[in-house]
């Protein structure tokens, strides 16, 4: 059975090439339950493999032939082989987090072949601390990064004693949700339909880039505006290669919240200030810090009134604020204050936009991977912004998969040509996790950013007097 | 720089699809040298990774565009990333040979993406006996299986103390050979040019399949002939999927040679008799043994006079004998005698063939993966043969890579539609290694064949009174 592929998904498929694989990823860390035998990882793998039925999302692959009139359609894989998609892997010694991040970077570099369903999950053993890791990737044509993480979370439970939980691709994976609504999610659970609806707008925009850009830029040509598409050149804004490096770490939300409280800023402002300080130090070390401040594209949720405008399904509309990162300033406190103001300006400006502008800005927030290249095609020669920093709230309490405690969850995103670094943050169980995905060649020594982030937390604490 | 792809390589590229990846593979086992530290595998990986220059064979990838007029050409990868091709992997516990073979089967199932150079090598740690494994795959458009193994062997040394040896893809990989000619190889070293020359004939044949088949079948329509293209239907002769299973084991050449000596047969006859007995038991267990004997396509070297006919470069011409495996007979000795006779008949028949027939038979022996499907297109409805069994002699003495002793080397080959099982044998350092590559779905429980092979050696020894 072949079904049409919606225009947005088609755009993600066609935007893909060797330099720009279009899949999102996630890395999760689990602690084995008490009494787990030494074959625990294998058993976990087998339990995930031996599902009775696969959800349609995990069965379909893009197909194009003369019979489809050259159009891309979804087709079920009639030779579906779960062992191609789910793999039991191991880390080389010494099995540190370093080896794990290297493996994730490598796995994230390889494109998903269109001839099979567009996902892969690796259950990974060999961490010397005994934890089990899981790296997953899914094509952006199937889900966006937020939904990908929710797909996993939808099969988790807050009950450490619950068993019989399916893999995310198990046909019964949704069933647990009705028993146990997870009201904790800030956005509702796996809002696939809603998100697809909103993404449909992107497709519309993709169909008429000139009109779209015109709408988007009419009010944002003012360079100092928080919606401005105008940023200095940096090493991040070059052509990229297909090689990826991944770095990840988390910090207690309490530490970041205390900084925000003491300085009158939000948690998200603190996250952005951490990124700002870390990127500043990183570029300084490379003698590549521009004089003007870097600009981050920051997706933000739109409120109910706006989201009505942005999506007739009333889903989770996401807009985009261009945040001036104040990387030209020396003082951490100064940067934080400045970022706070820039974000506030941006949100105010979003509120004052016309419905058409919100629509366009929302499309950009949801699908930068396909829309950003268009900005450049439309005559915006300087980079419209320097990097993307997303912060997506996740569950606040401890979750388990069949008794295995999830102790960390980190997002991997999509660098694109001209945007070689992506920082995505997600909170879980009292920790703020940073996932940094970059082109390995364009962004050298990516992992140094982790040290800089850590230093920046300390500097902000000192500045805020906490 | 783009260079044309010769017609045979093009045929291998175009014959490929998800069900039939067209790469050959090799698995090698190494013992760590004395005094190796616990990071030995990583050091080996790094030594292989940090080559100064890459050989052209390992740099090019197929490319097709409007600028090439839609033709496939070789193009150097201008974003070549060694870490995409060379990988440091580890086995999940308990790290038995079973886990290693599973990993090889999985790696062998995945197609090489055309957008990058067509090879991958995995340096694998985690075998519980402390050995280091290496799995490599190369596209058949670059090399055939024999040459692939020789590429590796060309960088090995018989001297355990020699160091500074390059990886097979290092630009200096050939240099050792002039210092140290390896006269031990039965065929001359890495006879790439010669083999490509001979394969060119295949291309010629591929360009005119009807004429080719006519030539090939004119004298071989006689069903009892050892050149006949006529075999019973078996489970091996079905459409295959893209999933692979790999099984491998070796037996002392001395044991097999003793059987041959006592029974007046050759080493190769004994190898074929082992396969015959094992396949018979395997099919019997599945209640799928046909009444008529199975037929194996066995590539054989042609002698000087014939090879002059077969290749004007005077290279290593290979013909094909259709060997009746006598699987209808109960008695191991009976099977061995019968196989011996069938092989002798086949070689005699090859000698009596016309140059044009030898040419066609040689093409079939060298490129069954692209020619076998043509046989069926040409109206040979029954399978032309049931499986391919190759036996390629390798080096007779112990070889080392920078002090690491190679203790085993096993070939992985290409199952194709209608030929779901491939058995390739290679001798090394007094051992005869069997590599069995099959479609995981069409050939269930492939690994049972290893037990049956072992039982068959014992049965043949008993029958021969050794």
Coordinates of N, CA and C in Angstrom, one line a residue, chain A residues 77-194:
Chain A
X77 N 7.3 -1.5 4.2 CA 8.4 -2.4 3.8 C 7.9 -3.8 3.9
X78 N 7.8 -4.5 2.8 CA 7.3 -5.9 2.9 C 8.4 -6.9 3.2
X79 N 9.6 -6.4 3.4 CA 10.6 -7.3 3.9 C 11.2 -6.8 5.2
X80 N 10.3 -6.2 6.0 CA 10.8 -5.5 7.2 C 11.6 -6.5 8.1
X81 N 12.8 -6.0 8.5 CA 13.7 -6.8 9.3 C 14.1 -6.1 10.5
X82 N 13.4 -6.4 11.6 CA 13.7 -5.6 12.9 C 15.2 -5.6 13.2
X83 N 15.9 -6.6 12.9 CA 17.3 -6.7 13.3 C 18.2 -5.7 12.5
X84 N 17.6 -5.2 11.4 CA 18.3 -4.1 10.7 C 18.2 -2.8 11.5
X85 N 17.0 -2.6 12.1 CA 16.7 -1.3 12.7 C 17.1 -1.3 14.2
X86 N 17.0 -2.4 14.9 CA 17.3 -2.4 16.3 C 18.6 -3.2 16.4
X87 N 19.6 -2.6 17.0 CA 20.9 -3.3 17.1 C 21.5 -3.3 18.5
X88 N 22.2 -4.4 18.7 CA 22.8 -4.6 20.0 C 24.3 -4.2 19.8
X89 N 24.7 -3.1 20.4 CA 26.1 -2.7 20.1 C 26.9 -2.6 21.5
X90 N 28.2 -2.5 21.3 CA 29.0 -2.4 22.5 C 30.1 -1.3 22.3
X91 N 30.5 -0.7 23.4 CA 31.6 0.3 23.4 C 32.9 -0.3 23.5
X92 N 33.9 0.2 22.7 CA 35.3 -0.2 23.0 C 35.7 0.2 24.4
X93 N 36.7 -0.4 24.9 CA 37.2 0.0 26.2 C 37.9 1.3 26.0
X94 N 38.1 2.2 27.0 CA 37.7 1.9 28.4 C 36.2 2.1 28.7
X95 N 35.4 2.4 27.7 CA 34.0 2.5 28.0 C 33.6 3.7 28.8
X96 N 34.3 4.8 28.5 CA 33.9 6.1 29.2 C 32.8 6.7 28.4
X97 N 32.3 7.8 28.9 CA 31.2 8.6 28.2 C 31.8 9.1 26.9
X98 N 33.1 9.3 26.9 CA 33.8 9.8 25.7 C 33.6 8.8 24.5
X99 N 33.8 7.5 24.8 CA 33.6 6.5 23.8 C 32.1 6.5 23.3
X100 N 31.2 6.7 24.3 CA 29.8 6.7 23.9 C 29.5 7.8 23.0
X101 N 30.0 9.0 23.3 CA 29.7 10.2 22.5 C 30.3 10.0 21.1
X102 N 31.5 9.4 21.1 CA 32.1 9.1 19.8 C 31.2 8.2 18.9
X103 N 30.7 7.2 19.6 CA 29.9 6.3 18.8 C 28.6 7.0 18.3
X104 N 28.0 7.8 19.2 CA 26.8 8.5 18.8 C 27.1 9.5 17.6
X105 N 28.2 10.1 17.7 CA 28.6 11.0 16.6 C 28.7 10.3 15.3
X106 N 29.3 9.1 15.4 CA 29.5 8.3 14.2 C 28.2 7.8 13.6
X107 N 27.3 7.3 14.6 CA 26.0 6.8 14.1 C 25.2 7.9 13.5
X108 N 25.3 9.1 14.1 CA 24.5 10.2 13.7 C 25.0 10.7 12.3
X109 N 26.2 10.4 11.9 CA 26.8 10.9 10.6 C 26.2 10.1 9.4
X110 N 25.7 8.9 9.6 CA 25.3 8.1 8.5 C 23.9 8.3 8.1
X111 N 23.6 8.4 6.9 CA 22.2 8.6 6.4 C 21.4 7.4 6.5
X112 N 20.2 7.5 6.8 CA 19.2 6.4 6.7 C 18.9 6.1 5.2
X113 N 19.0 4.9 4.8 CA 18.7 4.5 3.5 C 17.2 4.5 3.2
X114 N 16.8 5.2 2.1 CA 15.4 5.3 1.8 C 14.7 4.0 1.5
X115 N 15.5 3.0 1.2 CA 14.9 1.7 0.8 C 14.4 0.9 2.0
X116 N 14.6 1.4 3.2 CA 14.1 0.8 4.4 C 13.4 1.9 5.3
X117 N 12.6 1.4 6.2 CA 12.0 2.4 7.2 C 13.1 3.2 7.8
X118 N 12.7 4.5 8.1 CA 13.7 5.5 8.3 C 14.0 5.7 9.8
X119 N 14.5 4.6 10.4 CA 14.9 4.7 11.9 C 15.9 3.6 12.2
X120 N 16.6 3.8 13.3 CA 17.6 2.9 13.8 C 17.6 3.1 15.4
X121 N 17.7 2.1 16.1 CA 18.0 2.2 17.5 C 19.1 1.2 18.0
X122 N 20.0 1.7 18.7 CA 21.1 0.9 19.2 C 21.1 0.8 20.7
X123 N 20.9 -0.4 21.2 CA 21.1 -0.7 22.6 C 22.5 -1.0 22.9
X124 N 23.1 -0.2 23.7 CA 24.6 -0.1 23.8 C 25.1 -0.5 25.2
X125 N 25.9 -1.6 25.2 CA 26.5 -2.0 26.5 C 28.0 -1.6 26.5
X126 N 28.6 -1.8 27.6 CA 30.1 -1.5 27.7 C 30.5 -0.2 28.4
X127 N 29.5 0.5 28.9 CA 29.9 1.7 29.7 C 30.5 1.1 31.0
X128 N 31.7 1.7 31.4 CA 32.3 1.0 32.5 C 31.6 1.2 33.9
X129 N 30.7 2.2 33.9 CA 29.9 2.4 35.1 C 28.7 1.5 35.2
X130 N 28.5 0.6 34.1 CA 27.5 -0.4 34.2 C 26.2 0.1 33.6
X131 N 26.1 1.4 33.3 CA 24.8 1.9 32.7 C 24.6 1.3 31.3
X132 N 23.4 1.3 30.9 CA 23.0 0.9 29.5 C 22.6 2.2 28.7
X133 N 23.1 2.3 27.5 CA 22.8 3.5 26.7 C 21.9 3.1 25.5
X134 N 21.2 4.0 25.1 CA 20.3 3.8 23.9 C 20.4 5.0 23.0
X135 N 20.9 4.8 21.8 CA 20.9 5.8 20.8 C 19.9 5.5 19.7
X136 N 19.0 6.5 19.4 CA 18.0 6.3 18.4 C 18.1 7.4 17.3
X137 N 17.8 7.0 16.1 CA 17.6 8.1 15.1 C 16.4 7.9 14.3
X138 N 15.7 8.9 14.0 CA 14.5 8.9 13.2 C 14.6 10.0 12.2
X139 N 14.1 9.8 11.0 CA 14.1 10.8 10.0 C 13.2 11.9 10.3
X140 N 13.6 13.2 10.0 CA 12.8 14.3 10.2 C 11.5 14.3 9.4
X141 N 11.5 13.5 8.3 CA 10.2 13.4 7.6 C 9.2 12.6 8.3
X142 N 9.6 11.9 9.4 CA 8.6 11.1 10.2 C 8.2 11.9 11.4
X143 N 9.2 12.5 12.1 CA 8.9 13.3 13.3 C 9.9 14.4 13.5
X144 N 9.6 15.4 14.2 CA 10.6 16.4 14.6 C 11.2 15.9 15.9
X145 N 12.2 16.6 16.3 CA 13.0 16.2 17.5 C 12.2 16.1 18.8
X146 N 11.3 17.0 19.0 CA 10.5 17.0 20.2 C 9.6 15.7 20.2
X147 N 9.0 15.4 19.1 CA 8.1 14.3 19.0 C 8.9 13.0 19.1
X148 N 10.1 13.0 18.6 CA 10.9 11.8 18.7 C 11.2 11.4 20.1
X149 N 11.5 12.4 20.9 CA 11.8 12.2 22.4 C 10.5 11.7 23.0
X150 N 9.4 12.3 22.6 CA 8.1 11.9 23.3 C 7.7 10.5 22.9
X151 N 8.0 10.1 21.7 CA 7.7 8.7 21.3 C 8.4 7.8 22.3
X152 N 9.6 8.0 22.6 CA 10.3 7.2 23.6 C 9.6 7.4 25.0
X153 N 9.4 8.6 25.4 CA 8.8 8.8 26.7 C 7.4 8.2 26.9
X154 N 6.7 8.1 25.8 CA 5.4 7.6 25.8 C 5.3 6.1 26.3
X155 N 6.5 5.4 26.2 CA 6.4 4.0 26.7 C 7.1 3.9 28.1
X156 N 7.5 5.0 28.6 CA 8.2 5.0 29.9 C 7.1 5.1 31.0
X157 N 7.5 4.8 32.3 CA 6.5 4.8 33.4 C 7.2 5.5 34.6
X158 N 6.4 6.1 35.4 CA 7.0 6.6 36.7 C 7.1 5.5 37.7
X159 N 6.6 4.4 37.4 CA 6.5 3.3 38.4 C 7.7 2.3 38.1
X160 N 8.6 2.3 39.1 CA 9.8 1.4 38.9 C 9.4 -0.1 38.8
X161 N 8.2 -0.4 39.3 CA 7.9 -1.9 39.4 C 7.0 -2.3 38.2
X162 N 6.7 -1.3 37.3 CA 5.9 -1.7 36.2 C 6.7 -2.5 35.2
X163 N 6.1 -3.6 34.6 CA 6.8 -4.4 33.6 C 5.9 -4.5 32.4
X164 N 6.4 -5.3 31.4 CA 5.6 -5.5 30.2 C 5.4 -4.3 29.3
X165 N 6.4 -3.3 29.5 CA 6.3 -2.1 28.7 C 6.9 -2.4 27.3
X166 N 6.2 -1.9 26.2 CA 6.7 -2.2 24.9 C 7.8 -1.3 24.5
X167 N 8.4 -1.6 23.3 CA 9.4 -0.7 22.7 C 8.6 0.4 22.0
X168 N 9.2 1.6 21.8 CA 8.5 2.7 21.1 C 7.8 2.3 19.8
X169 N 8.4 1.3 19.1 CA 7.8 0.9 17.8 C 6.8 -0.3 18.0
X170 N 6.6 -0.7 19.2 CA 5.6 -1.8 19.4 C 4.2 -1.2 19.1
X171 N 3.3 -2.1 18.5 CA 2.0 -1.6 18.1 C 1.2 -1.2 19.4
X172 N 1.6 -1.8 20.5 CA 0.8 -1.5 21.7 C 1.4 -0.3 22.5
X173 N 2.4 0.4 21.8 CA 3.2 1.4 22.6 C 2.3 2.5 23.0
X174 N 1.2 2.8 22.3 CA 0.3 3.9 22.7 C -0.6 3.6 23.9
X175 N -0.8 2.3 24.1 CA -1.9 1.8 25.0 C -1.7 2.2 26.4
X176 N -0.4 2.3 26.8 CA -0.1 2.6 28.2 C -0.6 4.0 28.6
X177 N -0.7 4.9 27.6 CA -1.0 6.3 27.8 C -2.4 6.5 28.4
X178 N -3.3 5.7 27.8 CA -4.7 5.9 28.3 C -4.8 5.5 29.8
X179 N -4.1 4.5 30.1 CA -4.1 4.0 31.5 C -3.6 5.1 32.5
X180 N -2.6 5.8 32.0 CA -1.7 6.6 32.9 C -1.4 7.9 32.2
X181 N -2.3 8.9 32.2 CA -2.0 10.1 31.5 C -0.9 10.8 32.1
X182 N 0.1 11.2 31.3 CA 1.3 11.9 31.8 C 1.1 13.4 31.8
X183 N 0.3 13.9 32.7 CA 0.0 15.3 32.6 C 1.2 16.2 32.9
X184 N 2.3 15.6 33.3 CA 3.4 16.4 33.6 C 4.1 17.0 32.4
X185 N 3.9 16.4 31.2 CA 4.5 17.0 30.0 C 4.0 18.5 29.9
X186 N 4.8 19.4 29.6 CA 4.4 20.7 29.4 C 3.5 20.8 28.2
X187 N 3.9 20.2 27.1 CA 3.0 20.1 26.0 C 2.3 18.8 26.1
X188 N 1.2 18.6 25.4 CA 0.5 17.3 25.5 C 1.3 16.2 24.8
X189 N 0.9 15.0 25.1 CA 1.8 13.8 24.7 C 1.7 13.6 23.2
X190 N 2.9 13.3 22.7 CA 3.1 12.9 21.3 C 2.1 13.7 20.4
X191 N 2.1 15.0 20.4 CA 1.1 15.7 19.6 C 1.4 15.7 18.2
X192 N 1.4 14.4 17.6 CA 1.9 14.3 16.3 C 1.0 15.0 15.3
X193 N -0.3 14.7 15.4 CA -1.2 15.3 14.4 C -1.2 16.8 14.5
X194 N -1.2 17.3 15.7 CA -1.1 18.8 15.8 C 0.2 19.3 15.2

